[in-house]
JSON list of C-alpha atoms in Angstrom, two decimals:
[
{"chain": "D", "resi": 1, "resn": "UNK", "atom": "CA", "xyz": [86.43, 78.57, 91.09]},
{"chain": "D", "resi": 2, "resn": "UNK", "atom": "CA", "xyz": [87.05, 78.31, 87.22]},
{"chain": "D", "resi": 3, "resn": "UNK", "atom": "CA", "xyz": [87.26, 74.26, 85.68]},
{"chain": "D", "resi": 4, "resn": "UNK", "atom": "CA", "xyz": [89.04, 73.77, 82.86]},
{"chain": "D", "resi": 5, "resn": "UNK", "atom": "CA", "xyz": [89.32, 70.53, 81.89]},
{"chain": "D", "resi": 6, "resn": "UNK", "atom": "CA", "xyz": [91.48, 69.17, 78.66]},
{"chain": "D", "resi": 7, "resn": "UNK", "atom": "CA", "xyz": [90.63, 66.33, 75.67]},
{"chain": "D", "resi": 8, "resn": "UNK", "atom": "CA", "xyz": [91.62, 63.12, 74.95]},
{"chain": "D", "resi": 9, "resn": "UNK", "atom": "CA", "xyz": [93.79, 62.47, 78.72]},
{"chain": "D", "resi": 10, "resn": "UNK", "atom": "CA", "xyz": [95.79, 60.03, 76.02]},
{"chain": "D", "resi": 11, "resn": "UNK", "atom": "CA", "xyz": [97.14, 60.40, 72.80]},
{"chain": "D", "resi": 12, "resn": "UNK", "atom": "CA", "xyz": [99.16, 58.18, 70.97]},
{"chain": "D", "resi": 13, "resn": "UNK", "atom": "CA", "xyz": [100.21, 58.79, 67.25]},
{"chain": "D", "resi": 14, "resn": "UNK", "atom": "CA", "xyz": [102.24, 57.10, 64.80]},
{"chain": "D", "resi": 15, "resn": "UNK", "atom": "CA", "xyz": [104.75, 60.07, 64.00]},
{"chain": "D", "resi": 16, "resn": "UNK", "atom": "CA", "xyz": [103.90, 62.34, 60.29]},
{"chain": "D", "resi": 17, "resn": "UNK", "atom": "CA", "xyz": [99.88, 61.98, 62.20]},
{"chain": "D", "resi": 18, "resn": "UNK", "atom": "CA", "xyz": [98.13, 65.27, 62.68]},
{"chain": "D", "resi": 19, "resn": "UNK", "atom": "CA", "xyz": [95.97, 65.69, 65.92]},
{"chain": "D", "resi": 20, "resn": "UNK", "atom": "CA", "xyz": [94.09, 68.03, 67.91]},
{"chain": "D", "resi": 21, "resn": "UNK", "atom": "CA", "xyz": [93.51, 68.57, 71.04]},
{"chain": "D", "resi": 22, "resn": "UNK", "atom": "CA", "xyz": [91.09, 70.62, 73.98]},
{"chain": "D", "resi": 23, "resn": "UNK", "atom": "CA", "xyz": [90.51, 73.00, 75.79]},
{"chain": "D", "resi": 24, "resn": "UNK", "atom": "CA", "xyz": [87.85, 73.15, 77.53]},
{"chain": "D", "resi": 25, "resn": "UNK", "atom": "CA", "xyz": [86.60, 76.42, 80.44]},
{"chain": "D", "resi": 26, "resn": "UNK", "atom": "CA", "xyz": [83.23, 76.57, 83.20]},
{"chain": "D", "resi": 27, "resn": "UNK", "atom": "CA", "xyz": [83.86, 80.34, 82.89]},
{"chain": "D", "resi": 28, "resn": "UNK", "atom": "CA", "xyz": [84.90, 84.02, 80.65]},
{"chain": "D", "resi": 29, "resn": "UNK", "atom": "CA", "xyz": [88.37, 84.36, 80.81]},
{"chain": "D", "resi": 30, "resn": "UNK", "atom": "CA", "xyz": [90.67, 87.01, 80.00]},
{"chain": "D", "resi": 31, "resn": "UNK", "atom": "CA", "xyz": [94.26, 84.92, 79.58]},
{"chain": "D", "resi": 32, "resn": "UNK", "atom": "CA", "xyz": [94.70, 81.06, 77.86]},
{"chain": "D", "resi": 33, "resn": "UNK", "atom": "CA", "xyz": [97.47, 80.26, 76.89]},
{"chain": "D", "resi": 34, "resn": "UNK", "atom": "CA", "xyz": [99.27, 76.74, 76.21]},
{"chain": "D", "resi": 35, "resn": "UNK", "atom": "CA", "xyz": [102.52, 74.58, 77.49]},
{"chain": "D", "resi": 36, "resn": "UNK", "atom": "CA", "xyz": [104.34, 71.76, 76.58]},
{"chain": "D", "resi": 37, "resn": "UNK", "atom": "CA", "xyz": [106.23, 69.61, 79.64]},
{"chain": "D", "resi": 38, "resn": "UNK", "atom": "CA", "xyz": [109.30, 67.64, 77.03]},
{"chain": "D", "resi": 39, "resn": "UNK", "atom": "CA", "xyz": [110.01, 64.07, 79.57]},
{"chain": "D", "resi": 40, "resn": "UNK", "atom": "CA", "xyz": [112.16, 65.55, 80.99]},
{"chain": "D", "resi": 41, "resn": "UNK", "atom": "CA", "xyz": [109.81, 67.51, 83.04]},
{"chain": "D", "resi": 42, "resn": "UNK", "atom": "CA", "xyz": [110.62, 71.51, 81.54]},
{"chain": "D", "resi": 43, "resn": "UNK", "atom": "CA", "xyz": [107.70, 73.61, 80.63]},
{"chain": "D", "resi": 44, "resn": "UNK", "atom": "CA", "xyz": [107.59, 75.87, 77.49]},
{"chain": "D", "resi": 45, "resn": "UNK", "atom": "CA", "xyz": [104.73, 78.08, 76.76]},
{"chain": "D", "resi": 46, "resn": "UNK", "atom": "CA", "xyz": [103.94, 77.72, 73.19]},
{"chain": "D", "resi": 47, "resn": "UNK", "atom": "CA", "xyz": [101.03, 79.70, 73.13]},
{"chain": "D", "resi": 48, "resn": "UNK", "atom": "CA", "xyz": [98.84, 82.37, 74.72]},
{"chain": "D", "resi": 49, "resn": "UNK", "atom": "CA", "xyz": [96.11, 83.34, 72.99]},
{"chain": "D", "resi": 50, "resn": "UNK", "atom": "CA", "xyz": [93.09, 84.59, 74.67]},
{"chain": "D", "resi": 51, "resn": "UNK", "atom": "CA", "xyz": [91.56, 84.33, 71.26]},
{"chain": "D", "resi": 52, "resn": "UNK", "atom": "CA", "xyz": [91.57, 83.99, 67.43]},
{"chain": "D", "resi": 53, "resn": "UNK", "atom": "CA", "xyz": [93.75, 81.94, 66.03]},
{"chain": "D", "resi": 54, "resn": "UNK", "atom": "CA", "xyz": [97.98, 81.26, 66.05]},
{"chain": "D", "resi": 55, "resn": "UNK", "atom": "CA", "xyz": [100.29, 79.68, 64.56]},
{"chain": "D", "resi": 56, "resn": "UNK", "atom": "CA", "xyz": [104.35, 78.53, 65.11]},
{"chain": "D", "resi": 57, "resn": "UNK", "atom": "CA", "xyz": [105.48, 76.03, 62.97]},
{"chain": "D", "resi": 58, "resn": "UNK", "atom": "CA", "xyz": [103.73, 72.11, 62.65]},
{"chain": "D", "resi": 59, "resn": "UNK", "atom": "CA", "xyz": [101.91, 74.32, 65.97]},
{"chain": "D", "resi": 60, "resn": "UNK", "atom": "CA", "xyz": [98.68, 76.32, 66.01]},
{"chain": "D", "resi": 61, "resn": "UNK", "atom": "CA", "xyz": [95.50, 77.35, 67.93]},
{"chain": "D", "resi": 62, "resn": "UNK", "atom": "CA", "xyz": [92.75, 78.68, 68.38]},
{"chain": "D", "resi": 63, "resn": "UNK", "atom": "CA", "xyz": [90.24, 80.44, 71.27]},
{"chain": "D", "resi": 64, "resn": "UNK", "atom": "CA", "xyz": [86.37, 80.79, 71.16]},
{"chain": "D", "resi": 65, "resn": "UNK", "atom": "CA", "xyz": [86.36, 82.59, 73.34]},
{"chain": "D", "resi": 66, "resn": "UNK", "atom": "CA", "xyz": [82.62, 83.22, 73.68]},
{"chain": "D", "resi": 67, "resn": "UNK", "atom": "CA", "xyz": [82.29, 79.39, 73.00]},
{"chain": "D", "resi": 68, "resn": "UNK", "atom": "CA", "xyz": [84.63, 78.65, 76.13]},
{"chain": "D", "resi": 69, "resn": "UNK", "atom": "CA", "xyz": [88.13, 76.13, 73.92]},
{"chain": "D", "resi": 70, "resn": "UNK", "atom": "CA", "xyz": [90.60, 76.37, 73.19]},
{"chain": "D", "resi": 71, "resn": "UNK", "atom": "CA", "xyz": [92.13, 73.51, 70.04]},
{"chain": "D", "resi": 72, "resn": "UNK", "atom": "CA", "xyz": [95.96, 73.37, 70.08]},
{"chain": "D", "resi": 73, "resn": "UNK", "atom": "CA", "xyz": [97.09, 71.64, 66.55]},
{"chain": "D", "resi": 74, "resn": "UNK", "atom": "CA", "xyz": [99.45, 69.63, 65.58]},
{"chain": "D", "resi": 75, "resn": "UNK", "atom": "CA", "xyz": [99.68, 68.34, 62.41]},
{"chain": "D", "resi": 76, "resn": "UNK", "atom": "CA", "xyz": [103.12, 66.12, 60.73]},
{"chain": "D", "resi": 77, "resn": "UNK", "atom": "CA", "xyz": [104.38, 65.03, 64.37]},
{"chain": "D", "resi": 78, "resn": "UNK", "atom": "CA", "xyz": [107.26, 63.92, 65.11]},
{"chain": "D", "resi": 79, "resn": "UNK", "atom": "CA", "xyz": [108.75, 62.10, 68.22]},
{"chain": "D", "resi": 80, "resn": "UNK", "atom": "CA", "xyz": [110.28, 65.36, 69.85]},
{"chain": "D", "resi": 81, "resn": "UNK", "atom": "CA", "xyz": [106.44, 66.45, 70.52]},
{"chain": "D", "resi": 82, "resn": "UNK", "atom": "CA", "xyz": [106.15, 63.55, 73.62]},
{"chain": "D", "resi": 83, "resn": "UNK", "atom": "CA", "xyz": [105.62, 64.72, 76.53]},
{"chain": "D", "resi": 84, "resn": "UNK", "atom": "CA", "xyz": [102.53, 66.70, 78.63]},
{"chain": "D", "resi": 85, "resn": "UNK", "atom": "CA", "xyz": [100.55, 69.41, 77.58]},
{"chain": "D", "resi": 86, "resn": "UNK", "atom": "CA", "xyz": [98.24, 72.16, 79.47]},
{"chain": "D", "resi": 87, "resn": "UNK", "atom": "CA", "xyz": [96.74, 74.32, 79.07]},
{"chain": "D", "resi": 88, "resn": "UNK", "atom": "CA", "xyz": [95.97, 77.22, 81.11]},
{"chain": "D", "resi": 89, "resn": "UNK", "atom": "CA", "xyz": [93.69, 80.12, 82.35]},
{"chain": "D", "resi": 90, "resn": "UNK", "atom": "CA", "xyz": [92.86, 83.42, 84.05]},
{"chain": "D", "resi": 91, "resn": "UNK", "atom": "CA", "xyz": [90.36, 84.94, 85.46]},
{"chain": "D", "resi": 92, "resn": "UNK", "atom": "CA", "xyz": [89.11, 88.24, 86.27]},
{"chain": "D", "resi": 93, "resn": "UNK", "atom": "CA", "xyz": [90.79, 90.36, 88.10]},
{"chain": "D", "resi": 94, "resn": "UNK", "atom": "CA", "xyz": [94.72, 92.22, 86.60]},
{"chain": "D", "resi": 95, "resn": "UNK", "atom": "CA", "xyz": [97.12, 90.92, 84.46]},
{"chain": "D", "resi": 96, "resn": "UNK", "atom": "CA", "xyz": [98.76, 90.37, 87.91]},
{"chain": "D", "resi": 97, "resn": "UNK", "atom": "CA", "xyz": [96.05, 87.83, 88.88]},
{"chain": "D", "resi": 98, "resn": "UNK", "atom": "CA", "xyz": [96.60, 83.58, 89.16]},
{"chain": "D", "resi": 99, "resn": "UNK", "atom": "CA", "xyz": [96.84, 81.36, 86.24]},
{"chain": "D", "resi": 100, "resn": "UNK", "atom": "CA", "xyz": [94.27, 77.48, 86.67]},
{"chain": "D", "resi": 101, "resn": "UNK", "atom": "CA", "xyz": [96.19, 74.73, 85.23]},
{"chain": "D", "resi": 102, "resn": "UNK", "atom": "CA", "xyz": [94.18, 71.53, 83.16]},
{"chain": "D", "resi": 103, "resn": "UNK", "atom": "CA", "xyz": [94.87, 68.40, 83.96]},
{"chain": "D", "resi": 104, "resn": "UNK", "atom": "CA", "xyz": [97.29, 67.70, 80.45]},
{"chain": "D", "resi": 105, "resn": "UNK", "atom": "CA", "xyz": [96.56, 65.62, 77.94]},
{"chain": "D", "resi": 106, "resn": "UNK", "atom": "CA", "xyz": [99.38, 63.20, 77.27]},
{"chain": "D", "resi": 107, "resn": "UNK", "atom": "CA", "xyz": [100.94, 62.56, 73.57]},
{"chain": "D", "resi": 108, "resn": "UNK", "atom": "CA", "xyz": [103.25, 59.55, 73.05]},
{"chain": "D", "resi": 109, "resn": "UNK", "atom": "CA", "xyz": [104.16, 59.79, 69.50]},
{"chain": "D", "resi": 110, "resn": "UNK", "atom": "CA", "xyz": [106.07, 56.54, 68.02]},
{"chain": "D", "resi": 111, "resn": "UNK", "atom": "CA", "xyz": [108.74, 56.91, 65.16]},
{"chain": "L", "resi": 1, "resn": "UNK", "atom": "CA", "xyz": [120.66, 84.76, 80.86]},
{"chain": "L", "resi": 2, "resn": "UNK", "atom": "CA", "xyz": [120.62, 81.56, 83.17]},
{"chain": "L", "resi": 3, "resn": "UNK", "atom": "CA", "xyz": [116.70, 81.54, 82.90]},
{"chain": "L", "resi": 4, "resn": "UNK", "atom": "CA", "xyz": [115.48, 80.42, 85.72]},
{"chain": "L", "resi": 5, "resn": "UNK", "atom": "CA", "xyz": [117.30, 78.77, 88.38]},
{"chain": "L", "resi": 6, "resn": "UNK", "atom": "CA", "xyz": [115.61, 76.29, 90.48]},
{"chain": "L", "resi": 7, "resn": "UNK", "atom": "CA", "xyz": [117.60, 75.05, 94.16]},
{"chain": "L", "resi": 8, "resn": "UNK", "atom": "CA", "xyz": [118.40, 71.50, 94.46]},
{"chain": "L", "resi": 9, "resn": "UNK", "atom": "CA", "xyz": [117.24, 69.47, 91.99]},
{"chain": "L", "resi": 10, "resn": "UNK", "atom": "CA", "xyz": [116.49, 66.89, 94.24]},
{"chain": "L", "resi": 11, "resn": "UNK", "atom": "CA", "xyz": [115.70, 66.97, 98.55]},
{"chain": "L", "resi": 12, "resn": "UNK", "atom": "CA", "xyz": [114.73, 63.92, 100.44]},
{"chain": "L", "resi": 13, "resn": "UNK", "atom": "CA", "xyz": [112.99, 64.98, 103.94]},
{"chain": "L", "resi": 14, "resn": "UNK", "atom": "CA", "xyz": [112.02, 63.18, 107.19]},
{"chain": "L", "resi": 15, "resn": "UNK", "atom": "CA", "xyz": [108.13, 64.68, 108.47]},
{"chain": "L", "resi": 16, "resn": "UNK", "atom": "CA", "xyz": [108.30, 67.56, 110.39]},
{"chain": "L", "resi": 17, "resn": "UNK", "atom": "CA", "xyz": [112.16, 68.81, 109.07]},
{"chain": "L", "resi": 18, "resn": "UNK", "atom": "CA", "xyz": [111.82, 72.17, 107.31]},
{"chain": "L", "resi": 19, "resn": "UNK", "atom": "CA", "xyz": [113.89, 73.90, 104.13]},
{"chain": "L", "resi": 20, "resn": "UNK", "atom": "CA", "xyz": [114.20, 75.69, 101.89]},
{"chain": "L", "resi": 21, "resn": "UNK", "atom": "CA", "xyz": [113.30, 76.24, 97.73]},
{"chain": "L", "resi": 22, "resn": "UNK", "atom": "CA", "xyz": [115.52, 78.47, 96.03]},
{"chain": "L", "resi": 23, "resn": "UNK", "atom": "CA", "xyz": [114.45, 80.40, 92.96]},
{"chain": "L", "resi": 24, "resn": "UNK", "atom": "CA", "xyz": [116.83, 83.17, 91.88]},
{"chain": "L", "resi": 25, "resn": "UNK", "atom": "CA", "xyz": [115.50, 84.78, 87.78]},
{"chain": "L", "resi": 26, "resn": "UNK", "atom": "CA", "xyz": [118.42, 87.06, 85.36]},
{"chain": "L", "resi": 27, "resn": "UNK", "atom": "CA", "xyz": [115.22, 88.31, 83.31]},
{"chain": "L", "resi": 28, "resn": "UNK", "atom": "CA", "xyz": [114.60, 90.85, 85.45]},
{"chain": "L", "resi": 29, "resn": "UNK", "atom": "CA", "xyz": [110.63, 90.43, 85.56]},
{"chain": "L", "resi": 30, "resn": "UNK", "atom": "CA", "xyz": [108.79, 91.48, 88.29]},
{"chain": "L", "resi": 31, "resn": "UNK", "atom": "CA", "xyz": [106.59, 88.53, 87.87]},
{"chain": "L", "resi": 32, "resn": "UNK", "atom": "CA", "xyz": [107.70, 85.43, 89.83]},
{"chain": "L", "resi": 33, "resn": "UNK", "atom": "CA", "xyz": [105.11, 82.28, 91.14]},
{"chain": "L", "resi": 34, "resn": "UNK", "atom": "CA", "xyz": [105.44, 78.93, 92.38]},
{"chain": "L", "resi": 35, "resn": "UNK", "atom": "CA", "xyz": [103.39, 75.71, 91.20]},
{"chain": "L", "resi": 36, "resn": "UNK", "atom": "CA", "xyz": [102.56, 72.22, 92.60]},
{"chain": "L", "resi": 37, "resn": "UNK", "atom": "CA", "xyz": [102.93, 69.10, 90.49]},
{"chain": "L", "resi": 38, "resn": "UNK", "atom": "CA", "xyz": [101.26, 65.98, 91.15]},
{"chain": "L", "resi": 39, "resn": "UNK", "atom": "CA", "xyz": [100.34, 62.96, 89.67]},
{"chain": "L", "resi": 40, "resn": "UNK", "atom": "CA", "xyz": [97.77, 63.08, 86.92]},
{"chain": "L", "resi": 41, "resn": "UNK", "atom": "CA", "xyz": [96.94, 66.49, 88.07]},
{"chain": "L", "resi": 42, "resn": "UNK", "atom": "CA", "xyz": [98.09, 70.17, 86.44]},
{"chain": "L", "resi": 43, "resn": "UNK", "atom": "CA", "xyz": [99.57, 72.70, 87.69]},
{"chain": "L", "resi": 44, "resn": "UNK", "atom": "CA", "xyz": [98.10, 74.68, 91.30]},
{"chain": "L", "resi": 45, "resn": "UNK", "atom": "CA", "xyz": [99.74, 77.66, 92.93]},
{"chain": "L", "resi": 46, "resn": "UNK", "atom": "CA", "xyz": [101.24, 78.33, 95.77]},
{"chain": "L", "resi": 47, "resn": "UNK", "atom": "CA", "xyz": [101.95, 81.83, 96.38]},
{"chain": "L", "resi": 48, "resn": "UNK", "atom": "CA", "xyz": [102.75, 84.88, 93.48]},
{"chain": "L", "resi": 49, "resn": "UNK", "atom": "CA", "xyz": [105.05, 88.05, 93.89]},
{"chain": "L", "resi": 50, "resn": "UNK", "atom": "CA", "xyz": [104.49, 90.71, 91.38]},
{"chain": "L", "resi": 51, "resn": "UNK", "atom": "CA", "xyz": [107.42, 92.37, 92.55]},
{"chain": "L", "resi": 52, "resn": "UNK", "atom": "CA", "xyz": [110.18, 93.17, 95.38]},
{"chain": "L", "resi": 53, "resn": "UNK", "atom": "CA", "xyz": [108.00, 92.92, 98.93]},
{"chain": "L", "resi": 54, "resn": "UNK", "atom": "CA", "xyz": [105.34, 92.22, 97.74]},
{"chain": "L", "resi": 55, "resn": "UNK", "atom": "CA", "xyz": [103.89, 88.30, 97.79]},
{"chain": "L", "resi": 56, "resn": "UNK", "atom": "CA", "xyz": [100.19, 86.73, 97.50]},
{"chain": "L", "resi": 57, "resn": "UNK", "atom": "CA", "xyz": [98.16, 83.14, 98.68]},
{"chain": "L", "resi": 58, "resn": "UNK", "atom": "CA", "xyz": [97.56, 81.12, 95.74]},
{"chain": "L", "resi": 59, "resn": "UNK", "atom": "CA", "xyz": [95.07, 78.16, 95.56]},
{"chain": "L", "resi": 60, "resn": "UNK", "atom": "CA", "xyz": [97.03, 75.62, 97.65]},
{"chain": "L", "resi": 61, "resn": "UNK", "atom": "CA", "xyz": [99.76, 78.02, 99.78]},
{"chain": "L", "resi": 62, "resn": "UNK", "atom": "CA", "xyz": [99.37, 76.23, 103.45]},
{"chain": "L", "resi": 63, "resn": "UNK", "atom": "CA", "xyz": [101.37, 74.80, 104.69]},
{"chain": "L", "resi": 64, "resn": "UNK", "atom": "CA", "xyz": [104.39, 77.18, 102.69]},
{"chain": "L", "resi": 65, "resn": "UNK", "atom": "CA", "xyz": [105.51, 80.55, 103.17]},
{"chain": "L", "resi": 66, "resn": "UNK", "atom": "CA", "xyz": [107.07, 83.45, 100.50]},
{"chain": "L", "resi": 67, "resn": "UNK", "atom": "CA", "xyz": [108.79, 86.30, 101.52]},
{"chain": "L", "resi": 68, "resn": "UNK", "atom": "CA", "xyz": [110.81, 88.27, 97.93]},
{"chain": "L", "resi": 69, "resn": "UNK", "atom": "CA", "xyz": [113.50, 90.67, 99.45]},
{"chain": "L", "resi": 70, "resn": "UNK", "atom": "CA", "xyz": [114.85, 90.81, 95.62]},
{"chain": "L", "resi": 71, "resn": "UNK", "atom": "CA", "xyz": [113.20, 91.38, 91.98]},
{"chain": "L", "resi": 72, "resn": "UNK", "atom": "CA", "xyz": [115.53, 88.58, 90.95]},
{"chain": "L", "resi": 73, "resn": "UNK", "atom": "CA", "xyz": [114.80, 85.88, 94.36]},
{"chain": "L", "resi": 74, "resn": "UNK", "atom": "CA", "xyz": [111.38, 84.32, 95.43]},
{"chain": "L", "resi": 75, "resn": "UNK", "atom": "CA", "xyz": [112.52, 81.26, 98.01]},
{"chain": "L", "resi": 76, "resn": "UNK", "atom": "CA", "xyz": [109.52, 78.39, 99.02]},
{"chain": "L", "resi": 77, "resn": "UNK", "atom": "CA", "xyz": [109.85, 77.67, 102.53]},
{"chain": "L", "resi": 78, "resn": "UNK", "atom": "CA", "xyz": [108.56, 74.51, 104.19]},
{"chain": "L", "resi": 79, "resn": "UNK", "atom": "CA", "xyz": [107.91, 74.70, 107.50]},
{"chain": "L", "resi": 80, "resn": "UNK", "atom": "CA", "xyz": [107.26, 71.26, 109.05]},
{"chain": "L", "resi": 81, "resn": "UNK", "atom": "CA", "xyz": [107.46, 69.53, 105.78]},
{"chain": "L", "resi": 82, "resn": "UNK", "atom": "CA", "xyz": [104.60, 66.59, 105.50]},
{"chain": "L", "resi": 83, "resn": "UNK", "atom": "CA", "xyz": [104.13, 64.01, 103.65]},
{"chain": "L", "resi": 84, "resn": "UNK", "atom": "CA", "xyz": [101.18, 65.78, 101.29]},
{"chain": "L", "resi": 85, "resn": "UNK", "atom": "CA", "xyz": [104.38, 67.61, 100.31]},
{"chain": "L", "resi": 86, "resn": "UNK", "atom": "CA", "xyz": [105.80, 64.78, 98.39]},
{"chain": "L", "resi": 87, "resn": "UNK", "atom": "CA", "xyz": [105.14, 66.12, 94.55]},
{"chain": "L", "resi": 88, "resn": "UNK", "atom": "CA", "xyz": [107.36, 68.23, 92.20]},
{"chain": "L", "resi": 89, "resn": "UNK", "atom": "CA", "xyz": [107.64, 72.44, 92.61]},
{"chain": "L", "resi": 90, "resn": "UNK", "atom": "CA", "xyz": [108.07, 74.75, 90.07]},
{"chain": "L", "resi": 91, "resn": "UNK", "atom": "CA", "xyz": [109.02, 78.32, 89.48]},
{"chain": "L", "resi": 92, "resn": "UNK", "atom": "CA", "xyz": [108.24, 81.00, 87.08]},
{"chain": "L", "resi": 93, "resn": "UNK", "atom": "CA", "xyz": [108.86, 83.74, 85.85]},
{"chain": "L", "resi": 94, "resn": "UNK", "atom": "CA", "xyz": [107.75, 86.81, 83.74]},
{"chain": "L", "resi": 95, "resn": "UNK", "atom": "CA", "xyz": [108.59, 90.43, 82.76]},
{"chain": "L", "resi": 96, "resn": "UNK", "atom": "CA", "xyz": [105.00, 91.42, 84.33]},
{"chain": "L", "resi": 97, "resn": "UNK", "atom": "CA", "xyz": [101.60, 89.18, 85.61]},
{"chain": "L", "resi": 98, "resn": "UNK", "atom": "CA", "xyz": [100.68, 86.02, 83.44]},
{"chain": "L", "resi": 99, "resn": "UNK", "atom": "CA", "xyz": [99.56, 87.82, 80.61]},
{"chain": "L", "resi": 100, "resn": "UNK", "atom": "CA", "xyz": [102.84, 87.52, 79.07]},
{"chain": "L", "resi": 101, "resn": "UNK", "atom": "CA", "xyz": [104.78, 84.35, 78.60]},
{"chain": "L", "resi": 102, "resn": "UNK", "atom": "CA", "xyz": [105.95, 81.99, 81.64]},
{"chain": "L", "resi": 103, "resn": "UNK", "atom": "CA", "xyz": [109.60, 81.09, 82.10]},
{"chain": "L", "resi": 104, "resn": "UNK", "atom": "CA", "xyz": [108.94, 77.92, 84.41]},
{"chain": "L", "resi": 105, "resn": "UNK", "atom": "CA", "xyz": [112.52, 76.38, 86.17]},
{"chain": "L", "resi": 106, "resn": "UNK", "atom": "CA", "xyz": [112.92, 73.20, 85.60]},
{"chain": "L", "resi": 107, "resn": "UNK", "atom": "CA", "xyz": [111.56, 71.49, 88.67]},
{"chain": "L", "resi": 108, "resn": "UNK", "atom": "CA", "xyz": [113.09, 70.39, 92.59]},
{"chain": "L", "resi": 109, "resn": "UNK", "atom": "CA", "xyz": [111.48, 66.55, 93.07]},
{"chain": "L", "resi": 110, "resn": "UNK", "atom": "CA", "xyz": [110.77, 67.02, 96.84]},
{"chain": "L", "resi": 111, "resn": "UNK", "atom": "CA", "xyz": [110.26, 63.19, 98.56]},
{"chain": "L", "resi": 112, "resn": "UNK", "atom": "CA", "xyz": [108.63, 63.47, 102.35]},
{"chain": "L", "resi": 113, "resn": "UNK", "atom": "CA", "xyz": [109.44, 60.36, 104.43]}
]
């Protein structure tokens, strides 16, 4: 099956710093999503981005499908950005198929 | 709207016991799914459903059963609990399939002794 690898595994920042999280995948994908799991365990969908670039406030994401990676940018980080960031992909099939998740990047933002 | 509601939030079982994790959504979503999350790993798909009466296996289905008798409910059954099933379980739903934003419940933390 497809391999989804995220880097770095852990990231520690001071409030106000910028960061880039990376998601590599081993096969062509039809769908890529980014999620944030907050320190209370809640999972929130950030982006649906099979290709191209999207921005939402201080967060933006870019997927280069031909080179099999996606990047999540966090600018001017805040303590509320702390948590685990996951990327997830769908390979082949229909949109009623399955999402495969990466192992996540643990982000800690200190005040 | 309540979104996706999971019950219970916490549960401790003994090996061999059975139980059902409940998941309900009030958004009229067609697609529902169950994941488990273990330390240091991402979420792994257990089972999913594309509509009432239709279910299919995910990546790690062994030891779990599901059914989808209504659009709103998608319960996950552990037939004979094993310590390896100690995990946090998440239910998710979306309007149609995985190419749309997935709405997650708050999770059920399950410990098997």
